[in-house]
Amino acid sequence: MAETVRVRVAKDKADLVKALTSSDGATGPFQTYADAIAFAAALGAKHKRRVALGEISKREPAPIGQEIFVSRGYDLVIKLLGVTATQDINILSSQDDKFENERLRIFEEYANGGLEILQAEVRGTVDYLERILLLLSSERFEQEEEDEEFNLTKFLS
């Protein structure tokens, strides 16, 4: 069970995850690998992008213990993504390892999809933080424009 309670990172995204963190003298926008992966999972979910992991990174970052995500409050994100993806409340069960493994797999796939998006966004960029802030800002303004769009249907009733 030790291997099944660890969040894994695809080998082709390992360098990106390292670059996104502020460890080993790097100045990435996230403090820990868990922070970067949770952000990527949320981004992947926002864009409905789930990507299977393929080859797993064995070194930096090695699979991260689920307790790290729990201690940072990301267990709620893992559970929410599981319920959303499966449309089955039973996935929240802590009594069956099958459900826990499925939740983690879904979270890993959304994180991998989000990392693909981030990889494309930060390609050629020196300051990842600035680029991520621009991405978030554009998402916010895009949402505001959708909300402000003039809609005649409210006058039809």
GROMACS .gro file of N, CA, C and O in nm, residues 2-105:
model
  416
    2ALA      N    1   0.212   0.117   0.040
    2ALA     CA    2   0.298   0.235   0.049
    2ALA      C    3   0.307   0.308  -0.085
    2ALA      O    4   0.306   0.430  -0.089
    3GLU      N    5   0.313   0.234  -0.193
    3GLU     CA    6   0.325   0.297  -0.326
    3GLU      C    7   0.193   0.359  -0.370
    3GLU      O    8   0.193   0.455  -0.444
    4THR      N    9   0.080   0.306  -0.323
    4THR     CA   10  -0.048   0.355  -0.371
    4THR      C   11  -0.092   0.484  -0.302
    4THR      O   12  -0.186   0.546  -0.346
    5VAL      N   13  -0.026   0.524  -0.193
    5VAL     CA   14  -0.065   0.648  -0.127
    5VAL      C   15   0.036   0.759  -0.154
    5VAL      O   16   0.061   0.843  -0.073
    6ARG      N   17   0.093   0.754  -0.272
    6ARG     CA   18   0.188   0.856  -0.314
    6ARG      C   19   0.141   0.917  -0.446
    6ARG      O   20   0.091   0.846  -0.532
    7VAL      N   21   0.156   1.046  -0.457
    7VAL     CA   22   0.118   1.116  -0.579
    7VAL      C   23   0.241   1.119  -0.669
    7VAL      O   24   0.348   1.165  -0.628
    8ARG      N   25   0.223   1.071  -0.789
    8ARG     CA   26   0.334   1.058  -0.884
    8ARG      C   27   0.331   1.170  -0.987
    8ARG      O   28   0.228   1.228  -1.013
    9VAL      N   29   0.449   1.195  -1.044
    9VAL     CA   30   0.465   1.297  -1.147
    9VAL      C   31   0.521   1.229  -1.271
    9VAL      O   32   0.610   1.144  -1.261
   10ALA      N   33   0.470   1.265  -1.387
   10ALA     CA   34   0.522   1.210  -1.512
   10ALA      C   35   0.667   1.254  -1.530
   10ALA      O   36   0.704   1.367  -1.498
   11LYS      N   37   0.748   1.164  -1.580
   11LYS     CA   38   0.891   1.191  -1.597
   11LYS      C   39   0.916   1.311  -1.688
   11LYS      O   40   1.005   1.391  -1.663
   12ASP      N   41   0.833   1.326  -1.792
   12ASP     CA   42   0.853   1.438  -1.885
   12ASP      C   43   0.812   1.574  -1.827
   12ASP      O   44   0.839   1.678  -1.886
   13LYS      N   45   0.748   1.574  -1.710
   13LYS     CA   46   0.709   1.700  -1.644
   13LYS      C   47   0.792   1.728  -1.519
   13LYS      O   48   0.774   1.829  -1.453
   14ALA      N   49   0.884   1.638  -1.484
   14ALA     CA   50   0.962   1.650  -1.360
   14ALA      C   51   1.042   1.780  -1.356
   14ALA      O   52   1.044   1.850  -1.255
   15ASP      N   53   1.108   1.815  -1.466
   15ASP     CA   54   1.188   1.937  -1.469
   15ASP      C   55   1.100   2.061  -1.451
   15ASP      O   56   1.139   2.157  -1.385
   16LEU      N   57   0.982   2.059  -1.511
   16LEU     CA   58   0.890   2.172  -1.495
   16LEU      C   59   0.848   2.186  -1.349
   16LEU      O   60   0.848   2.296  -1.295
   17VAL      N   61   0.812   2.076  -1.285
   17VAL     CA   62   0.770   2.081  -1.144
   17VAL      C   63   0.884   2.135  -1.058
   17VAL      O   64   0.861   2.219  -0.970
   18LYS      N   65   1.006   2.092  -1.084
   18LYS     CA   66   1.121   2.144  -1.009
   18LYS      C   67   1.137   2.295  -1.032
   18LYS      O   68   1.162   2.370  -0.940
   19ALA      N   69   1.121   2.338  -1.157
   19ALA     CA   70   1.137   2.480  -1.190
   19ALA      C   71   1.027   2.566  -1.129
   19ALA      O   72   1.047   2.685  -1.105
   20LEU      N   73   0.912   2.506  -1.103
   20LEU     CA   74   0.800   2.581  -1.045
   20LEU      C   75   0.812   2.601  -0.894
   20LEU      O   76   0.736   2.676  -0.836
   21THR      N   77   0.907   2.533  -0.831
   21THR     CA   78   0.922   2.543  -0.686
   21THR      C   79   1.041   2.629  -0.649
   21THR      O   80   1.136   2.645  -0.727
   22SER      N   81   1.037   2.681  -0.528
   22SER     CA   82   1.145   2.767  -0.479
   22SER      C   83   1.239   2.690  -0.388
   22SER      O   84   1.272   2.734  -0.279
   23SER      N   85   1.282   2.573  -0.432
   23SER     CA   86   1.377   2.494  -0.353
   23SER      C   87   1.510   2.488  -0.425
   23SER      O   88   1.519   2.516  -0.545
   24ASP      N   89   1.613   2.454  -0.354
   24ASP     CA   90   1.749   2.442  -0.409
   24ASP      C   91   1.794   2.570  -0.479
   24ASP      O   92   1.856   2.566  -0.585
   25GLY      N   93   1.762   2.684  -0.422
   25GLY     CA   94   1.806   2.811  -0.479
   25GLY      C   95   1.722   2.863  -0.593
   25GLY      O   96   1.742   2.974  -0.641
   26ALA      N   97   1.627   2.782  -0.641
   26ALA     CA   98   1.539   2.827  -0.750
   26ALA      C   99   1.439   2.928  -0.695
   26ALA      O  100   1.412   2.933  -0.576
   27THR      N  101   1.383   3.008  -0.783
   27THR     CA  102   1.288   3.111  -0.740
   27THR      C  103   1.151   3.089  -0.803
   27THR      O  104   1.088   3.182  -0.852
   28GLY      N  105   1.105   2.966  -0.802
   28GLY     CA  106   0.975   2.935  -0.860
   28GLY      C  107   0.861   2.994  -0.778
   28GLY      O  108   0.879   3.032  -0.662
   29PRO      N  109   0.743   3.001  -0.835
   29PRO     CA  110   0.629   3.062  -0.768
   29PRO      C  111   0.567   2.978  -0.656
   29PRO      O  112   0.487   3.030  -0.578
   30PHE      N  113   0.603   2.851  -0.643
   30PHE     CA  114   0.543   2.764  -0.541
   30PHE      C  115   0.648   2.721  -0.440
   30PHE      O  116   0.765   2.700  -0.476
   31GLN      N  117   0.607   2.704  -0.315
   31GLN     CA  118   0.701   2.666  -0.210
   31GLN      C  119   0.738   2.518  -0.216
   31GLN      O  120   0.851   2.482  -0.187
   32THR      N  121   0.641   2.434  -0.251
   32THR     CA  122   0.666   2.289  -0.249
   32THR      C  123   0.617   2.225  -0.378
   32THR      O  124   0.539   2.284  -0.452
   33TYR      N  125   0.663   2.102  -0.399
   33TYR     CA  126   0.614   2.025  -0.513
   33TYR      C  127   0.464   2.005  -0.501
   33TYR      O  128   0.392   2.011  -0.601
   34ALA      N  129   0.416   1.981  -0.380
   34ALA     CA  130   0.272   1.958  -0.359
   34ALA      C  131   0.191   2.081  -0.401
   34ALA      O  132   0.084   2.067  -0.462
   35ASP      N  133   0.240   2.200  -0.371
   35ASP     CA  134   0.170   2.323  -0.412
   35ASP      C  135   0.162   2.332  -0.564
   35ASP      O  136   0.057   2.363  -0.620
   36ALA      N  137   0.273   2.306  -0.631
   36ALA     CA  138   0.277   2.314  -0.777
   36ALA      C  139   0.185   2.210  -0.840
   36ALA      O  140   0.112   2.241  -0.936
   37ILE      N  141   0.184   2.090  -0.785
   37ILE     CA  142   0.101   1.982  -0.841
   37ILE      C  143  -0.047   2.010  -0.816
   37ILE      O  144  -0.130   1.989  -0.905
   38ALA      N  145  -0.081   2.060  -0.698
   38ALA     CA  146  -0.222   2.092  -0.669
   38ALA      C  147  -0.271   2.204  -0.761
   38ALA      O  148  -0.383   2.199  -0.812
   39PHE      N  149  -0.188   2.305  -0.784
   39PHE     CA  150  -0.225   2.413  -0.876
   39PHE      C  151  -0.247   2.357  -1.016
   39PHE      O  152  -0.345   2.390  -1.083
   40ALA      N  153  -0.154   2.272  -1.059
   40ALA     CA  154  -0.165   2.212  -1.193
   40ALA      C  155  -0.292   2.128  -1.204
   40ALA      O  156  -0.358   2.130  -1.308
   41ALA      N  157  -0.327   2.055  -1.099
   41ALA     CA  158  -0.450   1.974  -1.102
   41ALA      C  159  -0.573   2.063  -1.115
   41ALA      O  160  -0.665   2.032  -1.192
   42ALA      N  161  -0.575   2.173  -1.042
   42ALA     CA  162  -0.688   2.266  -1.053
   42ALA      C  163  -0.695   2.327  -1.192
   42ALA      O  164  -0.804   2.341  -1.250
   43LEU      N  165  -0.581   2.360  -1.248
   43LEU     CA  166  -0.577   2.416  -1.384
   43LEU      C  167  -0.623   2.312  -1.486
   43LEU      O  168  -0.701   2.342  -1.577
   44GLY      N  169  -0.577   2.189  -1.469
   44GLY     CA  170  -0.620   2.081  -1.558
   44GLY      C  171  -0.770   2.058  -1.550
   44GLY      O  172  -0.838   2.038  -1.651
   45ALA      N  173  -0.825   2.064  -1.428
   45ALA     CA  174  -0.969   2.045  -1.410
   45ALA      C  175  -1.046   2.161  -1.474
   45ALA      O  176  -1.149   2.139  -1.538
   46LYS      N  177  -0.996   2.282  -1.458
   46LYS     CA  178  -1.062   2.399  -1.517
   46LYS      C  179  -1.074   2.385  -1.667
   46LYS      O  180  -1.174   2.421  -1.727
   47HIS      N  181  -0.970   2.330  -1.728
   47HIS     CA  182  -0.967   2.315  -1.873
   47HIS      C  183  -1.009   2.175  -1.919
   47HIS      O  184  -0.990   2.141  -2.036
   48LYS      N  185  -1.063   2.096  -1.824
   48LYS     CA  186  -1.110   1.959  -1.853
   48LYS      C  187  -1.003   1.878  -1.924
   48LYS      O  188  -1.028   1.811  -2.023
   49ARG      N  189  -0.882   1.885  -1.871
   49ARG     CA  190  -0.767   1.818  -1.934
   49ARG      C  191  -0.709   1.714  -1.841
   49ARG      O  192  -0.641   1.747  -1.746
   50ARG      N  193  -0.740   1.587  -1.870
   50ARG     CA  194  -0.683   1.473  -1.797
   50ARG      C  195  -0.591   1.398  -1.891
   50ARG      O  196  -0.633   1.360  -2.000
   51VAL      N  197  -0.467   1.378  -1.847
   51VAL     CA  198  -0.369   1.311  -1.930
   51VAL      C  199  -0.302   1.201  -1.848
   51VAL      O  200  -0.252   1.227  -1.738
   52ALA      N  201  -0.303   1.080  -1.902
   52ALA     CA  202  -0.237   0.968  -1.833
   52ALA      C  203  -0.089   0.999  -1.815
   52ALA      O  204  -0.028   1.067  -1.897
   53LEU      N  205  -0.031   0.946  -1.708
   53LEU     CA  206   0.106   0.982  -1.673
   53LEU      C  207   0.214   0.922  -1.762
   53LEU      O  208   0.315   0.986  -1.786
   54GLY      N  209   0.199   0.802  -1.808
   54GLY     CA  210   0.307   0.739  -1.884
   54GLY      C  211   0.420   0.702  -1.789
   54GLY      O  212   0.398   0.650  -1.680
   55GLU      N  213   0.543   0.734  -1.827
   55GLU     CA  214   0.659   0.701  -1.743
   55GLU      C  215   0.662   0.793  -1.621
   55GLU      O  216   0.644   0.914  -1.633
   56ILE      N  217   0.689   0.735  -1.504
   56ILE     CA  218   0.686   0.807  -1.377
   56ILE      C  219   0.827   0.853  -1.339
   56ILE      O  220   0.924   0.781  -1.356
   57SER      N  221   0.835   0.973  -1.282
   57SER     CA  222   0.961   1.026  -1.232
   57SER      C  223   0.999   0.950  -1.105
   57SER      O  224   0.919   0.942  -1.011
   58LYS      N  225   1.118   0.896  -1.102
   58LYS     CA  226   1.165   0.820  -0.985
   58LYS      C  227   1.250   0.906  -0.894
   58LYS      O  228   1.264   0.880  -0.777
   59ARG      N  229   1.315   1.008  -0.949
   59ARG     CA  230   1.402   1.095  -0.870
   59ARG      C  231   1.329   1.224  -0.838
   59ARG      O  232   1.216   1.221  -0.796
   60GLU      N  233   1.393   1.335  -0.859
   60GLU     CA  234   1.332   1.464  -0.827
   60GLU      C  235   1.229   1.503  -0.932
   60GLU      O  236   1.267   1.515  -1.048
   61PRO      N  237   1.106   1.525  -0.900
   61PRO     CA  238   1.045   1.490  -0.771
   61PRO      C  239   1.003   1.343  -0.770
   61PRO      O  240   0.937   1.296  -0.864
   62ALA      N  241   1.041   1.276  -0.665
   62ALA     CA  242   0.998   1.138  -0.645
   62ALA      C  243   0.850   1.140  -0.608
   62ALA      O  244   0.796   1.246  -0.575
   63PRO      N  245   0.783   1.025  -0.615
   63PRO     CA  246   0.643   1.024  -0.572
   63PRO      C  247   0.629   1.085  -0.431
   63PRO      O  248   0.710   1.057  -0.342
   64ILE      N  249   0.530   1.169  -0.415
   64ILE     CA  250   0.512   1.248  -0.293
   64ILE      C  251   0.404   1.183  -0.207
   64ILE      O  252   0.295   1.153  -0.256
   65GLY      N  253   0.434   1.164  -0.081
   65GLY     CA  254   0.339   1.103   0.011
   65GLY      C  255   0.209   1.182   0.019
   65GLY      O  256   0.211   1.305   0.024
   66GLN      N  257   0.099   1.110   0.023
   66GLN     CA  258  -0.032   1.174   0.029
   66GLN      C  259  -0.045   1.260   0.154
   66GLN      O  260  -0.116   1.361   0.153
   67GLU      N  261   0.024   1.224   0.262
   67GLU     CA  262   0.015   1.301   0.387
   67GLU      C  263   0.061   1.445   0.368
   67GLU      O  264   0.013   1.535   0.438
   68ILE      N  265   0.152   1.470   0.273
   68ILE     CA  266   0.196   1.608   0.244
   68ILE      C  267   0.077   1.688   0.190
   68ILE      O  268   0.054   1.802   0.231
   69PHE      N  269   0.002   1.628   0.101
   69PHE     CA  270  -0.115   1.695   0.043
   69PHE      C  271  -0.222   1.717   0.150
   69PHE      O  272  -0.287   1.822   0.154
   70VAL      N  273  -0.240   1.619   0.237
   70VAL     CA  274  -0.339   1.631   0.346
   70VAL      C  275  -0.298   1.744   0.440
   70VAL      O  276  -0.382   1.827   0.477
   71SER      N  277  -0.170   1.750   0.476
   71SER     CA  278  -0.124   1.854   0.571
   71SER      C  279  -0.139   1.994   0.513
   71SER      O  280  -0.153   2.090   0.588
   72ARG      N  281  -0.139   2.007   0.382
   72ARG     CA  282  -0.153   2.138   0.318
   72ARG      C  283  -0.298   2.168   0.278
   72ARG      O  284  -0.327   2.269   0.216
   73GLY      N  285  -0.389   2.075   0.309
   73GLY     CA  286  -0.531   2.096   0.281
   73GLY      C  287  -0.574   2.056   0.142
   73GLY      O  288  -0.688   2.081   0.102
   74TYR      N  289  -0.488   1.993   0.065
   74TYR     CA  290  -0.520   1.957  -0.073
   74TYR      C  291  -0.599   1.827  -0.084
   74TYR      O  292  -0.641   1.791  -0.193
   75ASP      N  293  -0.619   1.758   0.028
   75ASP     CA  294  -0.700   1.636   0.023
   75ASP      C  295  -0.842   1.667  -0.023
   75ASP      O  296  -0.905   1.585  -0.090
   76LEU      N  297  -0.889   1.787   0.008
   76LEU     CA  298  -1.023   1.826  -0.038
   76LEU      C  299  -1.028   1.841  -0.189
   76LEU      O  300  -1.127   1.805  -0.253
   77VAL      N  301  -0.921   1.892  -0.249
   77VAL     CA  302  -0.914   1.904  -0.394
   77VAL      C  303  -0.914   1.765  -0.457
   77VAL      O  304  -0.984   1.740  -0.556
   78ILE      N  305  -0.836   1.674  -0.398
   78ILE     CA  306  -0.830   1.536  -0.448
   78ILE      C  307  -0.968   1.472  -0.446
   78ILE      O  308  -1.011   1.411  -0.543
   79LYS      N  309  -1.039   1.489  -0.335
   79LYS     CA  310  -1.173   1.431  -0.321
   79LYS      C  311  -1.272   1.497  -0.417
   79LYS      O  312  -1.352   1.429  -0.481
   80LEU      N  313  -1.267   1.627  -0.427
   80LEU     CA  314  -1.359   1.700  -0.515
   80LEU      C  315  -1.340   1.660  -0.661
   80LEU      O  316  -1.437   1.636  -0.733
   81LEU      N  317  -1.215   1.649  -0.704
   81LEU     CA  318  -1.189   1.609  -0.842
   81LEU      C  319  -1.236   1.465  -0.865
   81LEU      O  320  -1.287   1.433  -0.973
   82GLY      N  321  -1.221   1.380  -0.765
   82GLY     CA  322  -1.268   1.241  -0.776
   82GLY      C  323  -1.417   1.233  -0.795
   82GLY      O  324  -1.467   1.163  -0.883
   83VAL      N  325  -1.491   1.307  -0.712
   83VAL     CA  326  -1.638   1.307  -0.722
   83VAL      C  327  -1.682   1.367  -0.854
   83VAL      O  328  -1.771   1.315  -0.921
   84THR      N  329  -1.620   1.477  -0.894
   84THR     CA  330  -1.657   1.544  -1.018
   84THR      C  331  -1.632   1.454  -1.139
   84THR      O  332  -1.715   1.447  -1.229
   85ALA      N  333  -1.518   1.386  -1.139
   85ALA     CA  334  -1.483   1.302  -1.255
   85ALA      C  335  -1.568   1.178  -1.266
   85ALA      O  336  -1.605   1.137  -1.376
   86THR      N  337  -1.601   1.117  -1.151
   86THR     CA  338  -1.675   0.991  -1.155
   86THR      C  339  -1.825   1.007  -1.139
   86THR      O  340  -1.900   0.915  -1.172
   87GLN      N  341  -1.868   1.121  -1.087
   87GLN     CA  342  -2.009   1.144  -1.054
   87GLN      C  343  -2.061   1.035  -0.958
   87GLN      O  344  -2.177   0.997  -0.965
   88ASP      N  345  -1.972   0.987  -0.871
   88ASP     CA  346  -2.005   0.880  -0.777
   88ASP      C  347  -1.954   0.918  -0.639
   88ASP      O  348  -1.833   0.928  -0.616
   89ILE      N  349  -2.045   0.938  -0.546
   89ILE     CA  350  -2.011   0.977  -0.410
   89ILE      C  351  -1.933   0.868  -0.336
   89ILE      O  352  -1.859   0.895  -0.243
   90ASN      N  353  -1.945   0.744  -0.381
   90ASN     CA  354  -1.876   0.632  -0.316
   90ASN      C  355  -1.724   0.646  -0.327
   90ASN      O  356  -1.652   0.584  -0.248
   91ILE      N  357  -1.676   0.725  -0.420
   91ILE     CA  358  -1.531   0.742  -0.435
   91ILE      C  359  -1.470   0.809  -0.311
   91ILE      O  360  -1.350   0.803  -0.290
   92LEU      N  361  -1.552   0.871  -0.229
   92LEU     CA  362  -1.503   0.934  -0.106
   92LEU      C  363  -1.476   0.834   0.005
   92LEU      O  364  -1.419   0.869   0.108
   93SER      N  365  -1.516   0.710  -0.014
   93SER     CA  366  -1.501   0.608   0.089
   93SER      C  367  -1.355   0.589   0.127
   93SER      O  368  -1.269   0.571   0.042
   94SER      N  369  -1.330   0.593   0.257
   94SER     CA  370  -1.194   0.567   0.305
   94SER      C  371  -1.178   0.421   0.347
   94SER      O  372  -1.072   0.381   0.391
   95GLN      N  373  -1.284   0.344   0.334
   95GLN     CA  374  -1.282   0.203   0.374
   95GLN      C  375  -1.224   0.112   0.267
   95GLN      O  376  -1.184   0.001   0.295
   96ASP      N  377  -1.219   0.158   0.145
   96ASP     CA  378  -1.176   0.073   0.034
   96ASP      C  379  -1.058   0.137  -0.038
   96ASP      O  380  -1.068   0.250  -0.088
   97ASP      N  381  -0.944   0.066  -0.041
   97ASP     CA  382  -0.824   0.118  -0.107
   97ASP      C  383  -0.847   0.144  -0.256
   97ASP      O  384  -0.783   0.231  -0.314
   98LYS      N  385  -0.938   0.071  -0.315
   98LYS     CA  386  -0.969   0.088  -0.458
   98LYS      C  387  -1.013   0.232  -0.486
   98LYS      O  388  -0.969   0.294  -0.583
   99PHE      N  389  -1.097   0.287  -0.398
   99PHE     CA  390  -1.145   0.424  -0.418
   99PHE      C  391  -1.034   0.526  -0.395
   99PHE      O  392  -1.024   0.625  -0.468
  100GLU      N  393  -0.950   0.502  -0.295
  100GLU     CA  394  -0.839   0.594  -0.269
  100GLU      C  395  -0.744   0.597  -0.388
  100GLU      O  396  -0.699   0.703  -0.432
  101ASN      N  397  -0.713   0.480  -0.443
  101ASN     CA  398  -0.625   0.473  -0.560
  101ASN      C  399  -0.687   0.543  -0.680
  101ASN      O  400  -0.617   0.611  -0.756
  102GLU      N  401  -0.818   0.528  -0.698
  102GLU     CA  402  -0.887   0.592  -0.810
  102GLU      C  403  -0.884   0.745  -0.795
  102GLU      O  404  -0.859   0.817  -0.891
  103ARG      N  405  -0.907   0.794  -0.672
  103ARG     CA  406  -0.901   0.940  -0.648
  103ARG      C  407  -0.763   0.994  -0.682
  103ARG      O  408  -0.750   1.098  -0.747
  104LEU      N  409  -0.658   0.925  -0.636
  104LEU     CA  410  -0.523   0.971  -0.663
  104LEU      C  411  -0.490   0.966  -0.812
  104LEU      O  412  -0.424   1.057  -0.865
  105ARG      N  413  -0.536   0.863  -0.881
  105ARG     CA  414  -0.512   0.854  -1.026
  105ARG      C  415  -0.578   0.970  -1.099
  105ARG      O  416  -0.517   1.033  -1.187
   0.00000   0.00000   0.00000
